[in-house]
Tab-separated table of C-alpha atoms in Angstrom:
chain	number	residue	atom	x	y	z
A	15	UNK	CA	98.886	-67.997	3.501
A	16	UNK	CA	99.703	-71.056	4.951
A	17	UNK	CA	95.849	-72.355	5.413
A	18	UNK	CA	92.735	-71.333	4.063
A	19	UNK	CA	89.000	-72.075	3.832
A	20	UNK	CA	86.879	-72.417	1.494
A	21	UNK	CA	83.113	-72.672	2.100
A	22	UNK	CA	83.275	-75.225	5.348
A	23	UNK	CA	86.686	-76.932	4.649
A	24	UNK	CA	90.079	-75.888	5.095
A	25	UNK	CA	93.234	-76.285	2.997
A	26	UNK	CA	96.971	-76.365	3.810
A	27	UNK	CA	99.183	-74.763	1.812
A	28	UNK	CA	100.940	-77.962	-0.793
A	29	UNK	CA	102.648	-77.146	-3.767
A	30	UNK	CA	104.220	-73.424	-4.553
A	31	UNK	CA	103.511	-71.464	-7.761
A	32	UNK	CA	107.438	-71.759	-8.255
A	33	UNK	CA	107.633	-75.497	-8.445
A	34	UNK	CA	104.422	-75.363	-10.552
A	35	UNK	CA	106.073	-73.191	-13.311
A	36	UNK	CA	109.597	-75.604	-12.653
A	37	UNK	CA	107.208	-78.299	-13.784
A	38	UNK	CA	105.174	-76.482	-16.591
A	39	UNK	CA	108.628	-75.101	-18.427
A	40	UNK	CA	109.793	-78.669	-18.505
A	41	UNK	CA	106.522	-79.822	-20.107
A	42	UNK	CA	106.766	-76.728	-22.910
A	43	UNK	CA	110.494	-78.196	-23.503
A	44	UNK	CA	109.230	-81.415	-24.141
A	45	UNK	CA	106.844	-80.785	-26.293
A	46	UNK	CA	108.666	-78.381	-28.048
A	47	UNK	CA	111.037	-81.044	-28.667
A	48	UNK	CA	108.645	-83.839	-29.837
A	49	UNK	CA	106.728	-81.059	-32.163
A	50	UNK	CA	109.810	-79.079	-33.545
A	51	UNK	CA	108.775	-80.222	-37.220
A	52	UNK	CA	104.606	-78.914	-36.588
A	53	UNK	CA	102.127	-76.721	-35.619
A	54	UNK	CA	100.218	-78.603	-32.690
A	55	UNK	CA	96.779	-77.199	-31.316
A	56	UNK	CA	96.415	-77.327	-27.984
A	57	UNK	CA	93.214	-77.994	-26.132
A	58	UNK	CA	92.338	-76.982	-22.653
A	59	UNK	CA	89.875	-78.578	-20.681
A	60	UNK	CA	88.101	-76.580	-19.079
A	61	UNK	CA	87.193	-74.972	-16.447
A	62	UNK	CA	90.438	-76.413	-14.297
A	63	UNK	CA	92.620	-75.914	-16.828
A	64	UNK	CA	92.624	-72.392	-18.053
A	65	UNK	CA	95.544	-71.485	-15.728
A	66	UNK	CA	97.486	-74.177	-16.853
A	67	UNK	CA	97.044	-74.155	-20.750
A	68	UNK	CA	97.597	-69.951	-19.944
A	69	UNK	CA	101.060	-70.784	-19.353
A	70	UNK	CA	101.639	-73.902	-21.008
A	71	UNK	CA	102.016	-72.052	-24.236
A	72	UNK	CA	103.621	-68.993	-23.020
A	73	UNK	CA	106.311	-71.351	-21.802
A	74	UNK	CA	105.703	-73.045	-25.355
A	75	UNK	CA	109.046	-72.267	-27.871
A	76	UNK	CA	107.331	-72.736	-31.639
A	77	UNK	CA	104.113	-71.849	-33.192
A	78	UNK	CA	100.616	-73.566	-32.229
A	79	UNK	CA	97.076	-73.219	-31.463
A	80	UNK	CA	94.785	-73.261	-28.856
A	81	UNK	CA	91.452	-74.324	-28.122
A	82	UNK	CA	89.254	-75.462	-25.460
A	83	UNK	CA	86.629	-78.035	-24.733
A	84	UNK	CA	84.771	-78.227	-21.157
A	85	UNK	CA	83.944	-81.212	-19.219
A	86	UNK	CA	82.124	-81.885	-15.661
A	87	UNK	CA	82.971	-84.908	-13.226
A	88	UNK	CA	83.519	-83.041	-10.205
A	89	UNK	CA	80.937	-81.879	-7.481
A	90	UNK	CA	82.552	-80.972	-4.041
A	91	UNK	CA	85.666	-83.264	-3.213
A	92	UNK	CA	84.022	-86.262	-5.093
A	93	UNK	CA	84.870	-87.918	-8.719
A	94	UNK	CA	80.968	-88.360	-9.771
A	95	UNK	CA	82.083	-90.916	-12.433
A	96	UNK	CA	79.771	-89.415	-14.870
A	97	UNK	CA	81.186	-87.280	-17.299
A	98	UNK	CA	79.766	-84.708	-19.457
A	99	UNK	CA	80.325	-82.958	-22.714
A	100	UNK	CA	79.549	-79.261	-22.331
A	101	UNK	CA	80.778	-77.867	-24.826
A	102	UNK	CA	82.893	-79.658	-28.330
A	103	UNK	CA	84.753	-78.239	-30.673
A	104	UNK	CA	84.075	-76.633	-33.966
A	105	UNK	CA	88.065	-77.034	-35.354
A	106	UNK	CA	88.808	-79.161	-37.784
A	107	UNK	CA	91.241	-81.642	-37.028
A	108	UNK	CA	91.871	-84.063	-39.313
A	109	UNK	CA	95.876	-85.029	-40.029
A	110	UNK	CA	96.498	-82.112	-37.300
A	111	UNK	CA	98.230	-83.144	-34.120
A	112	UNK	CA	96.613	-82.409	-30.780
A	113	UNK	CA	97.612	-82.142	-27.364
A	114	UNK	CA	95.175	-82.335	-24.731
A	115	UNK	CA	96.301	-80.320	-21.597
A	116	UNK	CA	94.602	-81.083	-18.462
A	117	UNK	CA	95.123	-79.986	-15.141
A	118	UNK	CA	94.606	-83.097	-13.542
A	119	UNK	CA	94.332	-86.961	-14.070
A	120	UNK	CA	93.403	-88.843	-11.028
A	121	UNK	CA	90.480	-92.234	-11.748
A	122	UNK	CA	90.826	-91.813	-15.350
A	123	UNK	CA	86.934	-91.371	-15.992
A	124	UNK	CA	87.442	-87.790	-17.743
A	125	UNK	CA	90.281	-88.831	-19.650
A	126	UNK	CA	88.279	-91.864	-21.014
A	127	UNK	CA	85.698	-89.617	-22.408
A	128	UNK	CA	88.675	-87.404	-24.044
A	129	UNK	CA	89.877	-90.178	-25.733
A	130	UNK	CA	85.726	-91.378	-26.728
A	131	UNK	CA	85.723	-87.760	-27.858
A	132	UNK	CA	89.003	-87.541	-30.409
A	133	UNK	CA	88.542	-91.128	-31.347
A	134	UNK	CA	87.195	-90.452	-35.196
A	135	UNK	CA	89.028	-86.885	-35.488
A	136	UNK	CA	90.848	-88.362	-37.959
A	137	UNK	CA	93.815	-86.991	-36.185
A	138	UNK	CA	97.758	-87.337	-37.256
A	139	UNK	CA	98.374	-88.247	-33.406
A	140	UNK	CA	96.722	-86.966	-29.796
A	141	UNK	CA	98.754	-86.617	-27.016
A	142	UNK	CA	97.797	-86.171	-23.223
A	143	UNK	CA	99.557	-83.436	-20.884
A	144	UNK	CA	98.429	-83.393	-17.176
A	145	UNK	CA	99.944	-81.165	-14.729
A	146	UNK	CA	99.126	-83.025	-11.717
A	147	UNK	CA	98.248	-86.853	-12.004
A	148	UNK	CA	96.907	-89.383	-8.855
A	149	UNK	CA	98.996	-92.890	-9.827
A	150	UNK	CA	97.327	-94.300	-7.117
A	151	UNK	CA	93.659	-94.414	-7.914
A	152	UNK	CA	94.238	-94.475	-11.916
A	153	UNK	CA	91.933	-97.313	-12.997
A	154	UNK	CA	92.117	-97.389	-16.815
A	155	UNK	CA	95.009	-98.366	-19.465
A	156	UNK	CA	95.145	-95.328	-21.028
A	157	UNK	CA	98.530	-93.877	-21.969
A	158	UNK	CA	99.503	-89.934	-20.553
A	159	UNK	CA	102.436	-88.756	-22.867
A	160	UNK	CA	103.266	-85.394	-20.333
A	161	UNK	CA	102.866	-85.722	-16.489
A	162	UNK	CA	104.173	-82.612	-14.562
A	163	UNK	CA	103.824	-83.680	-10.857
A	164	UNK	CA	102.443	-86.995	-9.655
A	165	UNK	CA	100.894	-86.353	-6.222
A	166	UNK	CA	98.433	-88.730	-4.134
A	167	UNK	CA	95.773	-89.343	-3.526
A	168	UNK	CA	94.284	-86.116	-1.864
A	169	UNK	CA	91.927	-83.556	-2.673
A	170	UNK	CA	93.644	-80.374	-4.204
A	171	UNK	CA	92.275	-76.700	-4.416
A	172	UNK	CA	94.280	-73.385	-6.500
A	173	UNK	CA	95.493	-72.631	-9.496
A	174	UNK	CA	92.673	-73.588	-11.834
A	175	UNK	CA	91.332	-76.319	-9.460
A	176	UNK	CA	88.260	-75.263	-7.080
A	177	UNK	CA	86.384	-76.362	-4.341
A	178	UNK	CA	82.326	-76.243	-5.021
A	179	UNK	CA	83.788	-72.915	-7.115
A	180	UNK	CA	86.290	-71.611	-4.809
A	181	UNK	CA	89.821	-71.520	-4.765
A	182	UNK	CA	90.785	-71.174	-8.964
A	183	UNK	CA	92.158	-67.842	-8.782
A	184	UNK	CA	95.082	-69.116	-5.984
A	185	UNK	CA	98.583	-69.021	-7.293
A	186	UNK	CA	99.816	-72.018	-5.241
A	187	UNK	CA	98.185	-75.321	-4.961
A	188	UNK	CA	96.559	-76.283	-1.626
A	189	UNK	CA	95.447	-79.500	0.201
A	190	UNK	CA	92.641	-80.291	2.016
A	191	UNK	CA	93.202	-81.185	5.943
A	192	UNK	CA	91.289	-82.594	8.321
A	193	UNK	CA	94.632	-82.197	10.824
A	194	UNK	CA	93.647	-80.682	13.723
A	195	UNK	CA	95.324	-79.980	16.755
A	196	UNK	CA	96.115	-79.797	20.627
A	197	UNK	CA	95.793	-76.054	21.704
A	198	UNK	CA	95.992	-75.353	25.076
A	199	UNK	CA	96.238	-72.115	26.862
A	200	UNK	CA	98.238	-73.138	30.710
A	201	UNK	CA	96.784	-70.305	32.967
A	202	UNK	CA	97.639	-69.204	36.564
A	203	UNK	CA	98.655	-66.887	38.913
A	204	UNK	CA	102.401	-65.788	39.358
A	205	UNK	CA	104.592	-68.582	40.856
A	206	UNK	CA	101.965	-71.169	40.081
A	207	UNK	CA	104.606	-73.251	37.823
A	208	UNK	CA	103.186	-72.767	34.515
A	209	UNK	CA	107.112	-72.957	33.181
A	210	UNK	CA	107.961	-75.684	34.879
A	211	UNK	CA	104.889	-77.892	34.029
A	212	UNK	CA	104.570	-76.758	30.270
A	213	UNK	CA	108.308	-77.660	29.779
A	214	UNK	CA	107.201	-81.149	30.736
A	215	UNK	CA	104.293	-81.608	28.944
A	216	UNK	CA	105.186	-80.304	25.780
A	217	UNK	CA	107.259	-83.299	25.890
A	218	UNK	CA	104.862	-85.506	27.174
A	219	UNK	CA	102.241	-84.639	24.874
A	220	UNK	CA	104.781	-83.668	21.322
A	221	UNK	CA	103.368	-80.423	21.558
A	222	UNK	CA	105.207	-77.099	21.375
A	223	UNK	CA	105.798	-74.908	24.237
A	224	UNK	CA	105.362	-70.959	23.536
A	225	UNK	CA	105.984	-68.571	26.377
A	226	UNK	CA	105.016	-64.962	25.858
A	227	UNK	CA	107.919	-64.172	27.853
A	228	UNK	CA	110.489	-66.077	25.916
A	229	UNK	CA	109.004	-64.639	22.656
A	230	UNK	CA	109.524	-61.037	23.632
A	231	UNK	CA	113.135	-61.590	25.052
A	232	UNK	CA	113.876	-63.738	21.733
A	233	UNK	CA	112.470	-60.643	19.831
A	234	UNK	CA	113.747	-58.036	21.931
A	235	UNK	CA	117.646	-59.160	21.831
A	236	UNK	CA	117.404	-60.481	17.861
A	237	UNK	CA	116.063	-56.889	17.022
A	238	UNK	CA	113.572	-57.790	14.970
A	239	UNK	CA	111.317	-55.776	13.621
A	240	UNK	CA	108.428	-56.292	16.467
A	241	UNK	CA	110.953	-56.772	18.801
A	242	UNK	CA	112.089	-52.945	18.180
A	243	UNK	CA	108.751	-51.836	18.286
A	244	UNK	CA	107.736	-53.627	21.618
A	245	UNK	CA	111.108	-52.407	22.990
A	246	UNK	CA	110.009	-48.356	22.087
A	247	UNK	CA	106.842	-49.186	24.031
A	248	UNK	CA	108.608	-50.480	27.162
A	249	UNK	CA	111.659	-48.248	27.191
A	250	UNK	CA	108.967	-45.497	27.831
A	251	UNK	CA	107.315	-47.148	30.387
A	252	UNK	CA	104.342	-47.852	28.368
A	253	UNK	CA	102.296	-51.248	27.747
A	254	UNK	CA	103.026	-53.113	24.537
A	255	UNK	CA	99.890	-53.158	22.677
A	256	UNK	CA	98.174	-56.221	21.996
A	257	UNK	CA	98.306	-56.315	18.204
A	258	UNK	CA	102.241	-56.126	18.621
A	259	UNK	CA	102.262	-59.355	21.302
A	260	UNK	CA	99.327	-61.210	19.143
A	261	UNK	CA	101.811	-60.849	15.863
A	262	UNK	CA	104.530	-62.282	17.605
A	263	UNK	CA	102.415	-64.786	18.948
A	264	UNK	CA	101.744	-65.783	15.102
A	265	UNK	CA	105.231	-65.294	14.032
A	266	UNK	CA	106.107	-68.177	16.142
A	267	UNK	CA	102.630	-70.396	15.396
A	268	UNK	CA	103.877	-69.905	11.477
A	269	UNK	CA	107.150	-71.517	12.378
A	270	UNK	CA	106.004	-74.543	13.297
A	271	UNK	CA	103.101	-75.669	10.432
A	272	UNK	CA	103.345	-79.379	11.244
A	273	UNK	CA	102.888	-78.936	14.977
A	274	UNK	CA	100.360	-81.477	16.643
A	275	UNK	CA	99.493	-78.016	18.840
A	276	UNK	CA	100.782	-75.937	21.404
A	277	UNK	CA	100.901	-75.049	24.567
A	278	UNK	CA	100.512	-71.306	25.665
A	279	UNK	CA	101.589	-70.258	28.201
A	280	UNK	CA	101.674	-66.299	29.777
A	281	UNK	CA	98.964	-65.687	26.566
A	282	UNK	CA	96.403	-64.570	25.869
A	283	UNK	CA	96.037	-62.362	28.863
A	284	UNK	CA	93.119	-60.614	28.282
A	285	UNK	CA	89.893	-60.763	27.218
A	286	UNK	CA	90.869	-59.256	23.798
A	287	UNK	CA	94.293	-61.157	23.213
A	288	UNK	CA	91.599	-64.357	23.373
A	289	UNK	CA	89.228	-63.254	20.868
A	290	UNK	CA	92.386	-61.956	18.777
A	291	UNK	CA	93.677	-66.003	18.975
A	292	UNK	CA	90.561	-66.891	18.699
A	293	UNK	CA	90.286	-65.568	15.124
A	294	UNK	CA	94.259	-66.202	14.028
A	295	UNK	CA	93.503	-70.464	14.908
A	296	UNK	CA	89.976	-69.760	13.237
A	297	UNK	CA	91.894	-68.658	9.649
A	298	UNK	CA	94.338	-72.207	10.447
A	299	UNK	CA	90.908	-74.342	10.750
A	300	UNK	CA	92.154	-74.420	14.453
A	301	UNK	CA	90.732	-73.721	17.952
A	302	UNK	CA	91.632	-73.567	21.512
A	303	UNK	CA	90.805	-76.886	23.051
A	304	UNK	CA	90.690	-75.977	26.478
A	305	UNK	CA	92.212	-73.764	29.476
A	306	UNK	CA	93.579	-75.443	31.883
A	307	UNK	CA	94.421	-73.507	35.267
A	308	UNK	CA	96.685	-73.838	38.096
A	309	UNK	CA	94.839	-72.746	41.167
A	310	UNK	CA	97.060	-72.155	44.456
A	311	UNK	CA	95.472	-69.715	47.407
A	312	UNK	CA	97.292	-66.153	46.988
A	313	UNK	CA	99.413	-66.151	50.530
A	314	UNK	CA	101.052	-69.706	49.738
A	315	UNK	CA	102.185	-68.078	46.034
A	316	UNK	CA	103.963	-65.002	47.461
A	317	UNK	CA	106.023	-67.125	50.084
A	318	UNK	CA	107.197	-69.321	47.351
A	319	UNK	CA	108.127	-66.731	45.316
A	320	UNK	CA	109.568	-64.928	48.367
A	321	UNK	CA	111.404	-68.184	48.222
A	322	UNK	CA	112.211	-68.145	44.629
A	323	UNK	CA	113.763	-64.447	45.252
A	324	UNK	CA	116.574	-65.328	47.082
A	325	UNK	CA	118.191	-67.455	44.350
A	326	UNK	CA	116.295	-66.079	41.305
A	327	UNK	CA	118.286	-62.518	41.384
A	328	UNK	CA	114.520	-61.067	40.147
A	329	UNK	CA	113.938	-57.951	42.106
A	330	UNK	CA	110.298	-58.087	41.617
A	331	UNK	CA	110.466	-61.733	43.882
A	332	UNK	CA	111.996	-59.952	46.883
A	333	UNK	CA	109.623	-57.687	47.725
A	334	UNK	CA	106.172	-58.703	48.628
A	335	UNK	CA	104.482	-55.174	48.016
A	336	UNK	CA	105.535	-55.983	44.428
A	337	UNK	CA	104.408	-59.943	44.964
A	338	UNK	CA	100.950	-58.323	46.130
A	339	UNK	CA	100.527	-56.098	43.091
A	340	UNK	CA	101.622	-58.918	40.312
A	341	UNK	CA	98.486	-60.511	42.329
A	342	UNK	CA	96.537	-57.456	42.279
A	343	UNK	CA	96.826	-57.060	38.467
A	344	UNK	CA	96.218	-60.987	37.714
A	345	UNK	CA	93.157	-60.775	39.657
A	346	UNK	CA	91.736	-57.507	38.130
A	347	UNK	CA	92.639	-58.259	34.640
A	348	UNK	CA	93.551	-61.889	33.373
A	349	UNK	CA	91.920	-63.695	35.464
A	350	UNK	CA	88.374	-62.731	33.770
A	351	UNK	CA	89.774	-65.048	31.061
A	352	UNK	CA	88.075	-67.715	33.151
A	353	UNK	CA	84.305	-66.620	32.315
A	354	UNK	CA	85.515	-66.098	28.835
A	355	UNK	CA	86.731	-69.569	28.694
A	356	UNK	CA	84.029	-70.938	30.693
A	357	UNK	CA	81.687	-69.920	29.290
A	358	UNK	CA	82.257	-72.110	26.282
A	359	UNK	CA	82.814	-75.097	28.348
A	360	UNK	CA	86.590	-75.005	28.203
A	361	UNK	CA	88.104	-73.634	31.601
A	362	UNK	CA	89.605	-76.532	33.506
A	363	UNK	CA	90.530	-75.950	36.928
A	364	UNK	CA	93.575	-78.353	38.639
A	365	UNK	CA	94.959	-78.468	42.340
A	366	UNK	CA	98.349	-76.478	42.086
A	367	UNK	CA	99.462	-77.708	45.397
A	368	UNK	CA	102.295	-80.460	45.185
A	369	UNK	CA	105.224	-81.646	44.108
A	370	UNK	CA	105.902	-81.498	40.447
A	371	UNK	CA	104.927	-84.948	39.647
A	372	UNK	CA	101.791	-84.791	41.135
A	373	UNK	CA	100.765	-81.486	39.379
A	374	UNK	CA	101.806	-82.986	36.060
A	375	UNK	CA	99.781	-85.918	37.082
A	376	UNK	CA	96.439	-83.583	37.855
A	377	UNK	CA	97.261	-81.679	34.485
A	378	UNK	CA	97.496	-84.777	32.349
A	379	UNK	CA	94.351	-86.233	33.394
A	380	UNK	CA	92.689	-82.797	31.708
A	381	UNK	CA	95.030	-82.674	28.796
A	382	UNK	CA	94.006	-86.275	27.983
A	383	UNK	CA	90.138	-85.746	27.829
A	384	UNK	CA	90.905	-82.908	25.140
């Protein structure tokens, strides 16, 4: 999963579980080292920790103990400042040395009130593992003997650490974004220069240009695995069905994570293939910002692509009854995606009649409102 949500936020995909156990077996070693001569107890805090103090000491080489004390600072995505003893310990520790492992160190506040907490122990020596630590907005001068990854300052969800109690049982560690992007779905009739225009303002506007067209052919000569199935579909004359063109449709959104958006262009093309993106952006915290629609009267389209036919070599651009029925099915079929878009106040209509720069002139006075 490369974003979630949880409750009303949503969370990017940050760290790997691999680079967290990299991390964790390196702590063990240490520790190992600096304890070869003793049995140290450990002590989780909890609840963020369990995860990490899990593993900790199966990574651990030499005998110790375990034990667990649990804290609060946290409600939502905001350090209250006030921490709380929940629950102590019943050990005794005196002349033992103990190891504190935390899952994360960011202000400093909780780690304060672990040192408040050990302070007349009567302890050989304590020592402070964190698995992930903020250096950025540390405030106190307090020393942290184990750090596995520094990270900054953002809020972090998975593998022990929730969000208002979601999100602890996640093997990887995730980030919360607010990143949203530029989606646009470029509609129109055949011949209305959807290709031509998106290939400039993908540019224009650092998005990234996916053409339903270009993602089967891509698919189709490749042989991938959707790209054999669509091709068993066509080769019998038969439709490819949506859920087949919607998963290539993600395949290629999942390429590009740090996109600022995309253009679409030849998709969705029915009512269902919307709903169907509607729902894949929804998982991403994304949505479609807007369609925007070349509209050029019907008779001027099938002389330019008349036009287009002579130097294209596309058989289906010679022959007008052909021209007539690409219009046919547009009209019957995709172009219902206007009410749909419409409807929620996103259909955008522009003058497809022009030369290029004009068009792209028209279009970019939409794209810049959304």
């Amino acid at each position: 999963m490369g974003t979630i949500k949880l409750h009303n936020k949503h969370f990017k995909k940050y760290i790997s579980a691999k680079k967290i156990k990299i991390a964790i077996d390196k702590m063990a070693s240490l520790v190992a080292k600096d304890c070869k001569d003793e049995v140290p107890i450990f002590i989780g805090i909890l609840n963020g920790s369990f995860m990490f103090a899990a593993d900790f000491v199966r990574a651990y080489n030499g005998n110790c103990e375990m034990s667990f004390v649990k804290l609060a600072s946290y409600s939502g995505t905001d350090s209250t400042g006030n921490v709380k003893q929940l629950v102590g310990l019943n050990e005794n520790l005196e002349g033992r040395t103990v190891i504190i492992l935390e899952d994360i160190i960011d202000t400093g506040t909780t780690l304060e009130e672990i040192y408040n907490i050990f302070r007349h122990q009567k302890l050989k020596q304590l020592k402070i593992a964190t698995l992930f630590f903020k250096p950025d907005v540390f405030r106190k001068e307090l020393h942290i003997d184990y750090i596995g990854l520094s990270i900054p300052d953002k809020f972090i969800v998975g593998y022990g650490l929730d969000y208002n109690g979601l999100g602890r049982n996640l093997a990887d560690i995730y980030q919360l974004t607010t990143h949203k992007m530029t989606n646009i779905v470029l509609f129109g009739p055949p011949g209305a220069g959807k290709g031509t225009q998106a290939d400039v303002l993908k540019d224009k506007y650092n998005l990234v240009h996916i053409s339903t067209g270009d993602v089967f052919r891509y698919n189709i000569k490749n042989q991938t695995d959707l790209g054999k199935l669509a091709k068993s579909f066509m080769d019998k004359g038969d439709l490819v069905p949506d859920e087949v063109t919607i998963d290539m449709l993600k395949a290629e959104v999942e390429k590009n994570p740090d996109a600022n958006g995309f253009i679409f262009d030849g998709f969705p093309r029915t009512e269902s293939q919307a709903k169907a993106l509607d729902a894949f952006l929804e998982e991403k915290g994304q949505s479609i910002n807007g369609m925007v629609a070349l509209e050029v009267a019907e008779d001027l389209l099938v002389a330019r692509l008349l036009k287009r036919g002579e130097t294209s070599g596309r058989s289906d651009d010679q022959d007008e009854s052909k021209i007539r029925n690409r219009f046919n099915e547009y009209e019957t079929k995709t172009s219902i995606l206007k009410n749909y878009y419409a409807d929620q106040n996103k259909y955008f209509g522009v003058d497809g009649v022009g030369n290029i720069e004009e068009i792209t002139e028209r279009l970019s006075s939409v794209f810049d409102t959304l």
